[in-house]
mmCIF file with all atom_site columns, C-alpha atoms in Angstrom:
data_model
loop_
_atom_site.group_PDB
_atom_site.id
_atom_site.type_symbol
_atom_site.label_atom_id
_atom_site.label_alt_id
_atom_site.label_comp_id
_atom_site.label_asym_id
_atom_site.label_entity_id
_atom_site.label_seq_id
_atom_site.pdbx_PDB_ins_code
_atom_site.Cartn_x
_atom_site.Cartn_y
_atom_site.Cartn_z
_atom_site.occupancy
_atom_site.B_iso_or_equiv
_atom_site.pdbx_formal_charge
_atom_site.auth_seq_id
_atom_site.auth_comp_id
_atom_site.auth_asym_id
_atom_site.auth_atom_id
_atom_site.pdbx_PDB_model_num
ATOM 1   C CA . MET A 1 1   ? -55.716 -22.282 -160.369 1.00 95.00 ? 1   MET A CA 1
ATOM 2   C CA . ASP A 1 2   ? -57.008 -25.802 -160.805 1.00 96.00 ? 2   ASP A CA 1
ATOM 3   C CA . VAL A 1 3   ? -59.986 -27.229 -158.911 1.00 97.00 ? 3   VAL A CA 1
ATOM 4   C CA . ALA A 1 4   ? -57.833 -29.247 -156.486 1.00 97.00 ? 4   ALA A CA 1
ATOM 5   C CA . THR A 1 5   ? -55.834 -26.173 -155.474 1.00 96.00 ? 5   THR A CA 1
ATOM 6   C CA . MET A 1 6   ? -59.020 -24.151 -155.265 1.00 97.00 ? 6   MET A CA 1
ATOM 7   C CA . ARG A 1 7   ? -60.476 -26.644 -152.808 1.00 97.00 ? 7   ARG A CA 1
ATOM 8   C CA . GLN A 1 8   ? -57.363 -26.299 -150.639 1.00 96.00 ? 8   GLN A CA 1
ATOM 9   C CA . ALA A 1 9   ? -57.693 -22.506 -150.729 1.00 96.00 ? 9   ALA A CA 1
ATOM 10  C CA . PHE A 1 10  ? -61.399 -22.665 -149.865 1.00 97.00 ? 10  PHE A CA 1
ATOM 11  C CA . PRO A 1 11  ? -61.857 -25.363 -147.201 1.00 95.00 ? 11  PRO A CA 1
ATOM 12  C CA . GLY A 1 12  ? -65.279 -26.962 -147.198 1.00 92.00 ? 12  GLY A CA 1
ATOM 13  C CA . LEU A 1 13  ? -66.021 -26.118 -150.824 1.00 96.00 ? 13  LEU A CA 1
ATOM 14  C CA . GLY A 1 14  ? -67.364 -29.241 -152.522 1.00 96.00 ? 14  GLY A CA 1
ATOM 15  C CA . ALA A 1 15  ? -65.750 -30.627 -155.660 1.00 96.00 ? 15  ALA A CA 1
ATOM 16  C CA . GLU A 1 16  ? -68.802 -30.064 -157.875 1.00 97.00 ? 16  GLU A CA 1
ATOM 17  C CA . ARG A 1 17  ? -69.257 -26.468 -156.722 1.00 97.00 ? 17  ARG A CA 1
ATOM 18  C CA . ALA A 1 18  ? -65.527 -25.780 -157.051 1.00 98.00 ? 18  ALA A CA 1
ATOM 19  C CA . ALA A 1 19  ? -65.658 -27.014 -160.641 1.00 98.00 ? 19  ALA A CA 1
ATOM 20  C CA . GLU A 1 20  ? -68.602 -24.690 -161.335 1.00 97.00 ? 20  GLU A CA 1
ATOM 21  C CA . LEU A 1 21  ? -66.800 -21.664 -159.863 1.00 98.00 ? 21  LEU A CA 1
ATOM 22  C CA . ASN A 1 22  ? -63.262 -22.382 -161.052 1.00 98.00 ? 22  ASN A CA 1
ATOM 23  C CA . GLY A 1 23  ? -63.428 -20.514 -164.356 1.00 97.00 ? 23  GLY A CA 1
ATOM 24  C CA . GLY A 1 24  ? -64.954 -17.481 -162.646 1.00 97.00 ? 24  GLY A CA 1
ATOM 25  C CA . LEU A 1 25  ? -62.251 -17.460 -159.975 1.00 98.00 ? 25  LEU A CA 1
ATOM 26  C CA . ASN A 1 26  ? -59.474 -17.596 -162.552 1.00 98.00 ? 26  ASN A CA 1
ATOM 27  C CA . THR A 1 27  ? -61.045 -14.849 -164.644 1.00 97.00 ? 27  THR A CA 1
ATOM 28  C CA . ALA A 1 28  ? -61.611 -12.702 -161.548 1.00 97.00 ? 28  ALA A CA 1
ATOM 29  C CA . MET A 1 29  ? -58.012 -13.071 -160.399 1.00 98.00 ? 29  MET A CA 1
ATOM 30  C CA . LEU A 1 30  ? -56.741 -12.076 -163.843 1.00 97.00 ? 30  LEU A CA 1
ATOM 31  C CA . LEU A 1 31  ? -59.058 -9.047  -163.982 1.00 96.00 ? 31  LEU A CA 1
ATOM 32  C CA . ALA A 1 32  ? -57.959 -8.050  -160.477 1.00 97.00 ? 32  ALA A CA 1
ATOM 33  C CA . GLY A 1 33  ? -54.271 -8.364  -161.390 1.00 97.00 ? 33  GLY A CA 1
ATOM 34  C CA . CYS A 1 34  ? -53.778 -11.220 -158.931 1.00 98.00 ? 34  CYS A CA 1
ATOM 35  C CA . THR A 1 35  ? -51.110 -12.900 -161.025 1.00 96.00 ? 35  THR A CA 1
ATOM 36  C CA . THR A 1 36  ? -48.469 -13.544 -158.370 1.00 97.00 ? 36  THR A CA 1
ATOM 37  C CA . VAL A 1 37  ? -48.535 -16.058 -155.541 1.00 97.00 ? 37  VAL A CA 1
ATOM 38  C CA . ASN A 1 38  ? -48.876 -13.323 -152.901 1.00 97.00 ? 38  ASN A CA 1
ATOM 39  C CA . ARG A 1 39  ? -51.730 -11.609 -154.722 1.00 98.00 ? 39  ARG A CA 1
ATOM 40  C CA . ALA A 1 40  ? -53.573 -14.851 -155.455 1.00 97.00 ? 40  ALA A CA 1
ATOM 41  C CA . ALA A 1 41  ? -53.158 -15.986 -151.845 1.00 97.00 ? 41  ALA A CA 1
ATOM 42  C CA . MET A 1 42  ? -54.453 -12.672 -150.472 1.00 97.00 ? 42  MET A CA 1
ATOM 43  C CA . PHE A 1 43  ? -57.378 -12.633 -152.911 1.00 97.00 ? 43  PHE A CA 1
ATOM 44  C CA . CYS A 1 44  ? -58.388 -16.173 -151.963 1.00 97.00 ? 44  CYS A CA 1
ATOM 45  C CA . ALA A 1 45  ? -57.938 -15.513 -148.242 1.00 96.00 ? 45  ALA A CA 1
ATOM 46  C CA . GLN A 1 46  ? -60.015 -12.332 -148.246 1.00 95.00 ? 46  GLN A CA 1
ATOM 47  C CA . VAL A 1 47  ? -62.721 -13.571 -150.609 1.00 96.00 ? 47  VAL A CA 1
ATOM 48  C CA . GLY A 1 48  ? -62.882 -16.877 -148.748 1.00 96.00 ? 48  GLY A CA 1
ATOM 49  C CA . GLU A 1 49  ? -63.336 -15.117 -145.415 1.00 94.00 ? 49  GLU A CA 1
ATOM 50  C CA . GLU A 1 50  ? -66.046 -12.835 -146.779 1.00 93.00 ? 50  GLU A CA 1
ATOM 51  C CA . SER A 1 51  ? -68.006 -15.684 -148.389 1.00 96.00 ? 51  SER A CA 1
ATOM 52  C CA . ILE A 1 52  ? -67.418 -18.593 -145.991 1.00 96.00 ? 52  ILE A CA 1
ATOM 53  C CA . SER A 1 53  ? -65.207 -20.378 -148.528 1.00 96.00 ? 53  SER A CA 1
ATOM 54  C CA . LEU A 1 54  ? -67.375 -19.395 -151.511 1.00 97.00 ? 54  LEU A CA 1
ATOM 55  C CA . THR A 1 55  ? -70.476 -20.985 -149.983 1.00 96.00 ? 55  THR A CA 1
ATOM 56  C CA . THR A 1 56  ? -72.367 -17.795 -149.156 1.00 96.00 ? 56  THR A CA 1
ATOM 57  C CA . PRO A 1 57  ? -72.760 -15.193 -151.918 1.00 97.00 ? 57  PRO A CA 1
ATOM 58  C CA . THR A 1 58  ? -75.351 -13.274 -149.872 1.00 97.00 ? 58  THR A CA 1
ATOM 59  C CA . GLU A 1 59  ? -74.837 -11.833 -146.422 1.00 95.00 ? 59  GLU A CA 1
ATOM 60  C CA . LEU A 1 60  ? -76.446 -14.010 -143.770 1.00 95.00 ? 60  LEU A CA 1
ATOM 61  C CA . GLY A 1 61  ? -78.119 -11.105 -141.934 1.00 95.00 ? 61  GLY A CA 1
ATOM 62  C CA . THR A 1 62  ? -81.216 -9.320  -143.183 1.00 96.00 ? 62  THR A CA 1
ATOM 63  C CA . GLY A 1 63  ? -79.396 -6.067  -143.933 1.00 97.00 ? 63  GLY A CA 1
ATOM 64  C CA . ALA A 1 64  ? -81.733 -4.126  -141.639 1.00 97.00 ? 64  ALA A CA 1
ATOM 65  C CA . GLU A 1 65  ? -78.699 -2.881  -139.718 1.00 96.00 ? 65  GLU A CA 1
ATOM 66  C CA . TYR A 1 66  ? -77.678 -0.901  -142.812 1.00 97.00 ? 66  TYR A CA 1
ATOM 67  C CA . GLN A 1 67  ? -80.962 1.007   -143.056 1.00 96.00 ? 67  GLN A CA 1
ATOM 68  C CA . GLY A 1 68  ? -80.424 4.756   -142.924 1.00 96.00 ? 68  GLY A CA 1
ATOM 69  C CA . ARG A 1 69  ? -76.644 4.482   -143.345 1.00 96.00 ? 69  ARG A CA 1
ATOM 70  C CA . ALA A 1 70  ? -75.942 7.574   -145.433 1.00 96.00 ? 70  ALA A CA 1
ATOM 71  C CA . ASP A 1 71  ? -72.281 6.508   -145.780 1.00 95.00 ? 71  ASP A CA 1
ATOM 72  C CA . LEU A 1 72  ? -73.554 3.512   -147.784 1.00 97.00 ? 72  LEU A CA 1
ATOM 73  C CA . GLY A 1 73  ? -76.104 5.597   -149.685 1.00 97.00 ? 73  GLY A CA 1
ATOM 74  C CA . ASN A 1 74  ? -78.979 3.794   -147.984 1.00 98.00 ? 74  ASN A CA 1
ATOM 75  C CA . THR A 1 75  ? -81.297 6.780   -147.780 1.00 95.00 ? 75  THR A CA 1
ATOM 76  C CA . HIS A 1 76  ? -84.523 5.292   -149.159 1.00 96.00 ? 76  HIS A CA 1
ATOM 77  C CA . PRO A 1 77  ? -86.913 3.121   -147.135 1.00 96.00 ? 77  PRO A CA 1
ATOM 78  C CA . GLY A 1 78  ? -85.881 -0.527  -147.432 1.00 97.00 ? 78  GLY A CA 1
ATOM 79  C CA . ASP A 1 79  ? -82.386 0.184   -148.765 1.00 98.00 ? 79  ASP A CA 1
ATOM 80  C CA . GLY A 1 80  ? -80.654 -1.678  -145.938 1.00 97.00 ? 80  GLY A CA 1
ATOM 81  C CA . VAL A 1 81  ? -82.333 -4.950  -146.801 1.00 97.00 ? 81  VAL A CA 1
ATOM 82  C CA . ARG A 1 82  ? -82.352 -4.319  -150.564 1.00 98.00 ? 82  ARG A CA 1
ATOM 83  C CA . PHE A 1 83  ? -78.620 -3.558  -150.721 1.00 98.00 ? 83  PHE A CA 1
ATOM 84  C CA . LYS A 1 84  ? -77.251 -5.942  -148.112 1.00 97.00 ? 84  LYS A CA 1
ATOM 85  C CA . GLY A 1 85  ? -73.917 -7.641  -148.766 1.00 96.00 ? 85  GLY A CA 1
ATOM 86  C CA . ARG A 1 86  ? -73.799 -9.684  -151.963 1.00 97.00 ? 86  ARG A CA 1
ATOM 87  C CA . GLY A 1 87  ? -71.109 -11.240 -154.091 1.00 96.00 ? 87  GLY A CA 1
ATOM 88  C CA . PHE A 1 88  ? -68.091 -13.083 -152.822 1.00 96.00 ? 88  PHE A CA 1
ATOM 89  C CA . ILE A 1 89  ? -66.720 -9.927  -151.210 1.00 93.00 ? 89  ILE A CA 1
ATOM 90  C CA . GLN A 1 90  ? -70.096 -8.729  -149.888 1.00 93.00 ? 90  GLN A CA 1
ATOM 91  C CA . ILE A 1 91  ? -70.695 -5.419  -151.697 1.00 96.00 ? 91  ILE A CA 1
ATOM 92  C CA . THR A 1 92  ? -73.003 -3.438  -149.408 1.00 96.00 ? 92  THR A CA 1
ATOM 93  C CA . GLY A 1 93  ? -75.120 -0.313  -149.847 1.00 98.00 ? 93  GLY A CA 1
ATOM 94  C CA . ARG A 1 94  ? -76.918 1.556   -152.620 1.00 98.00 ? 94  ARG A CA 1
ATOM 95  C CA . PHE A 1 95  ? -73.837 3.718   -153.235 1.00 98.00 ? 95  PHE A CA 1
ATOM 96  C CA . ASN A 1 96  ? -71.533 0.727   -153.814 1.00 97.00 ? 96  ASN A CA 1
ATOM 97  C CA . TYR A 1 97  ? -74.100 -1.131  -155.921 1.00 98.00 ? 97  TYR A CA 1
ATOM 98  C CA . GLY A 1 98  ? -74.325 1.989   -158.069 1.00 98.00 ? 98  GLY A CA 1
ATOM 99  C CA . LYS A 1 99  ? -70.580 2.458   -158.432 1.00 98.00 ? 99  LYS A CA 1
ATOM 100 C CA . LEU A 1 100 ? -70.113 -1.229  -159.228 1.00 98.00 ? 100 LEU A CA 1
ATOM 101 C CA . SER A 1 101 ? -72.896 -1.007  -161.834 1.00 98.00 ? 101 SER A CA 1
ATOM 102 C CA . GLN A 1 102 ? -71.285 2.002   -163.518 1.00 98.00 ? 102 GLN A CA 1
ATOM 103 C CA . TRP A 1 103 ? -67.877 0.302   -163.633 1.00 98.00 ? 103 TRP A CA 1
ATOM 104 C CA . ALA A 1 104 ? -69.296 -2.995  -164.921 1.00 98.00 ? 104 ALA A CA 1
ATOM 105 C CA . ASN A 1 105 ? -71.330 -1.172  -167.578 1.00 98.00 ? 105 ASN A CA 1
ATOM 106 C CA . ARG A 1 106 ? -68.270 0.753   -168.792 1.00 97.00 ? 106 ARG A CA 1
ATOM 107 C CA . LYS A 1 107 ? -66.474 -2.599  -169.105 1.00 96.00 ? 107 LYS A CA 1
ATOM 108 C CA . GLY A 1 108 ? -69.405 -4.068  -171.068 1.00 96.00 ? 108 GLY A CA 1
ATOM 109 C CA . LEU A 1 109 ? -70.151 -6.592  -168.309 1.00 96.00 ? 109 LEU A CA 1
ATOM 110 C CA . VAL A 1 110 ? -73.732 -5.485  -167.521 1.00 98.00 ? 110 VAL A CA 1
ATOM 111 C CA . PRO A 1 111 ? -76.339 -3.893  -169.803 1.00 98.00 ? 111 PRO A CA 1
ATOM 112 C CA . THR A 1 112 ? -76.980 -0.649  -167.893 1.00 98.00 ? 112 THR A CA 1
ATOM 113 C CA . ALA A 1 113 ? -75.137 1.747   -165.585 1.00 98.00 ? 113 ALA A CA 1
ATOM 114 C CA . THR A 1 114 ? -77.709 1.067   -162.846 1.00 98.00 ? 114 THR A CA 1
ATOM 115 C CA . TYR A 1 115 ? -77.943 -2.683  -163.311 1.00 98.00 ? 115 TYR A CA 1
ATOM 116 C CA . PHE A 1 116 ? -77.249 -3.809  -159.726 1.00 98.00 ? 116 PHE A CA 1
ATOM 117 C CA . VAL A 1 117 ? -79.262 -0.951  -158.236 1.00 98.00 ? 117 VAL A CA 1
ATOM 118 C CA . ASP A 1 118 ? -82.201 -2.103  -160.342 1.00 98.00 ? 118 ASP A CA 1
ATOM 119 C CA . ASN A 1 119 ? -81.469 -5.833  -159.870 1.00 98.00 ? 119 ASN A CA 1
ATOM 120 C CA . PRO A 1 120 ? -79.573 -6.188  -156.575 1.00 98.00 ? 120 PRO A CA 1
ATOM 121 C CA . THR A 1 121 ? -80.015 -9.945  -156.194 1.00 98.00 ? 121 THR A CA 1
ATOM 122 C CA . GLN A 1 122 ? -78.196 -10.515 -159.497 1.00 98.00 ? 122 GLN A CA 1
ATOM 123 C CA . LEU A 1 123 ? -74.949 -9.668  -157.712 1.00 98.00 ? 123 LEU A CA 1
ATOM 124 C CA . ALA A 1 124 ? -75.191 -13.011 -155.895 1.00 98.00 ? 124 ALA A CA 1
ATOM 125 C CA . THR A 1 125 ? -75.726 -15.115 -159.028 1.00 98.00 ? 125 THR A CA 1
ATOM 126 C CA . ASP A 1 126 ? -72.939 -17.206 -160.543 1.00 97.00 ? 126 ASP A CA 1
ATOM 127 C CA . LYS A 1 127 ? -72.980 -14.936 -163.592 1.00 97.00 ? 127 LYS A CA 1
ATOM 128 C CA . TYR A 1 128 ? -72.060 -11.823 -161.592 1.00 98.00 ? 128 TYR A CA 1
ATOM 129 C CA . VAL A 1 129 ? -70.783 -13.060 -158.209 1.00 98.00 ? 129 VAL A CA 1
ATOM 130 C CA . TRP A 1 130 ? -67.129 -12.346 -159.117 1.00 98.00 ? 130 TRP A CA 1
ATOM 131 C CA . LEU A 1 131 ? -67.668 -8.747  -160.307 1.00 97.00 ? 131 LEU A CA 1
ATOM 132 C CA . GLY A 1 132 ? -67.879 -7.395  -156.765 1.00 96.00 ? 132 GLY A CA 1
ATOM 133 C CA . PRO A 1 133 ? -64.491 -8.767  -155.715 1.00 97.00 ? 133 PRO A CA 1
ATOM 134 C CA . VAL A 1 134 ? -62.780 -7.508  -158.880 1.00 97.00 ? 134 VAL A CA 1
ATOM 135 C CA . TRP A 1 135 ? -64.286 -4.024  -158.595 1.00 97.00 ? 135 TRP A CA 1
ATOM 136 C CA . TYR A 1 136 ? -63.642 -3.760  -154.877 1.00 95.00 ? 136 TYR A CA 1
ATOM 137 C CA . TRP A 1 137 ? -60.080 -5.103  -155.181 1.00 96.00 ? 137 TRP A CA 1
ATOM 138 C CA . THR A 1 138 ? -59.075 -2.752  -157.979 1.00 96.00 ? 138 THR A CA 1
ATOM 139 C CA . VAL A 1 139 ? -61.378 0.292   -157.913 1.00 96.00 ? 139 VAL A CA 1
ATOM 140 C CA . ALA A 1 140 ? -62.962 0.785   -154.493 1.00 93.00 ? 140 ALA A CA 1
ATOM 141 C CA . ARG A 1 141 ? -59.701 -0.161  -152.762 1.00 94.00 ? 141 ARG A CA 1
ATOM 142 C CA . SER A 1 142 ? -56.253 -0.889  -154.090 1.00 93.00 ? 142 SER A CA 1
ATOM 143 C CA . ILE A 1 143 ? -55.474 -4.220  -152.486 1.00 96.00 ? 143 ILE A CA 1
ATOM 144 C CA . ASN A 1 144 ? -52.639 -5.549  -154.650 1.00 97.00 ? 144 ASN A CA 1
ATOM 145 C CA . PRO A 1 145 ? -49.965 -3.339  -153.052 1.00 97.00 ? 145 PRO A CA 1
ATOM 146 C CA . LEU A 1 146 ? -51.054 -4.710  -149.666 1.00 97.00 ? 146 LEU A CA 1
ATOM 147 C CA . ALA A 1 147 ? -50.850 -8.257  -151.027 1.00 97.00 ? 147 ALA A CA 1
ATOM 148 C CA . ASP A 1 148 ? -47.389 -7.551  -152.443 1.00 98.00 ? 148 ASP A CA 1
ATOM 149 C CA . ALA A 1 149 ? -46.315 -6.394  -148.975 1.00 97.00 ? 149 ALA A CA 1
ATOM 150 C CA . LYS A 1 150 ? -47.959 -9.469  -147.376 1.00 96.00 ? 150 LYS A CA 1
ATOM 151 C CA . ASP A 1 151 ? -49.980 -7.021  -145.235 1.00 96.00 ? 151 ASP A CA 1
ATOM 152 C CA . ILE A 1 152 ? -52.971 -9.153  -144.262 1.00 93.00 ? 152 ILE A CA 1
ATOM 153 C CA . ARG A 1 153 ? -54.033 -6.691  -141.554 1.00 94.00 ? 153 ARG A CA 1
ATOM 154 C CA . GLY A 1 154 ? -53.996 -3.814  -144.009 1.00 94.00 ? 154 GLY A CA 1
ATOM 155 C CA . ALA A 1 155 ? -55.961 -5.786  -146.594 1.00 94.00 ? 155 ALA A CA 1
ATOM 156 C CA . THR A 1 156 ? -58.499 -6.916  -144.008 1.00 92.00 ? 156 THR A CA 1
ATOM 157 C CA . LYS A 1 157 ? -58.937 -3.351  -142.796 1.00 93.00 ? 157 LYS A CA 1
ATOM 158 C CA . ALA A 1 158 ? -59.303 -2.055  -146.350 1.00 91.00 ? 158 ALA A CA 1
ATOM 159 C CA . ILE A 1 159 ? -61.987 -4.624  -147.109 1.00 88.00 ? 159 ILE A CA 1
ATOM 160 C CA . ASN A 1 160 ? -64.127 -4.592  -143.991 1.00 81.00 ? 160 ASN A CA 1
ATOM 161 C CA . GLY A 1 161 ? -62.638 -2.124  -141.555 1.00 77.00 ? 161 GLY A CA 1
ATOM 162 C CA . GLY A 1 162 ? -61.176 -4.649  -139.138 1.00 62.00 ? 162 GLY A CA 1
#
């Protein structure tokens, strides 16, 4: 996807920032198997919604609402804030940060199997911001079949429950 098309897919994204993120988007879509129009459109729609058109790689809230959420693995004091949503698909919770770290380490993308648990803010950096969407799209959930079926409700529910 070129920068001009990217800016159409992500309204409000400035030209300079789009140019900075363009290579990462294209790599992420390839890694996620988003190689058809329907898959690319669903990926951009879902990632754009989660990140306010790629302008917000960190959840706007404090994360305090996730404290004590055992389903997210947030069982230690401060986990809610520490593991709030990050990345362009807002990976949330100690459990998900750990699973993402293990996957990324197996792929040779991060140096340790606990990388994002140990360094949670790195998930929102340009270097790693696309790993969350790829992992979530392909491992945590299987979104491509929903994209192939043009099932935006199903994809939205799979990503954030509603």
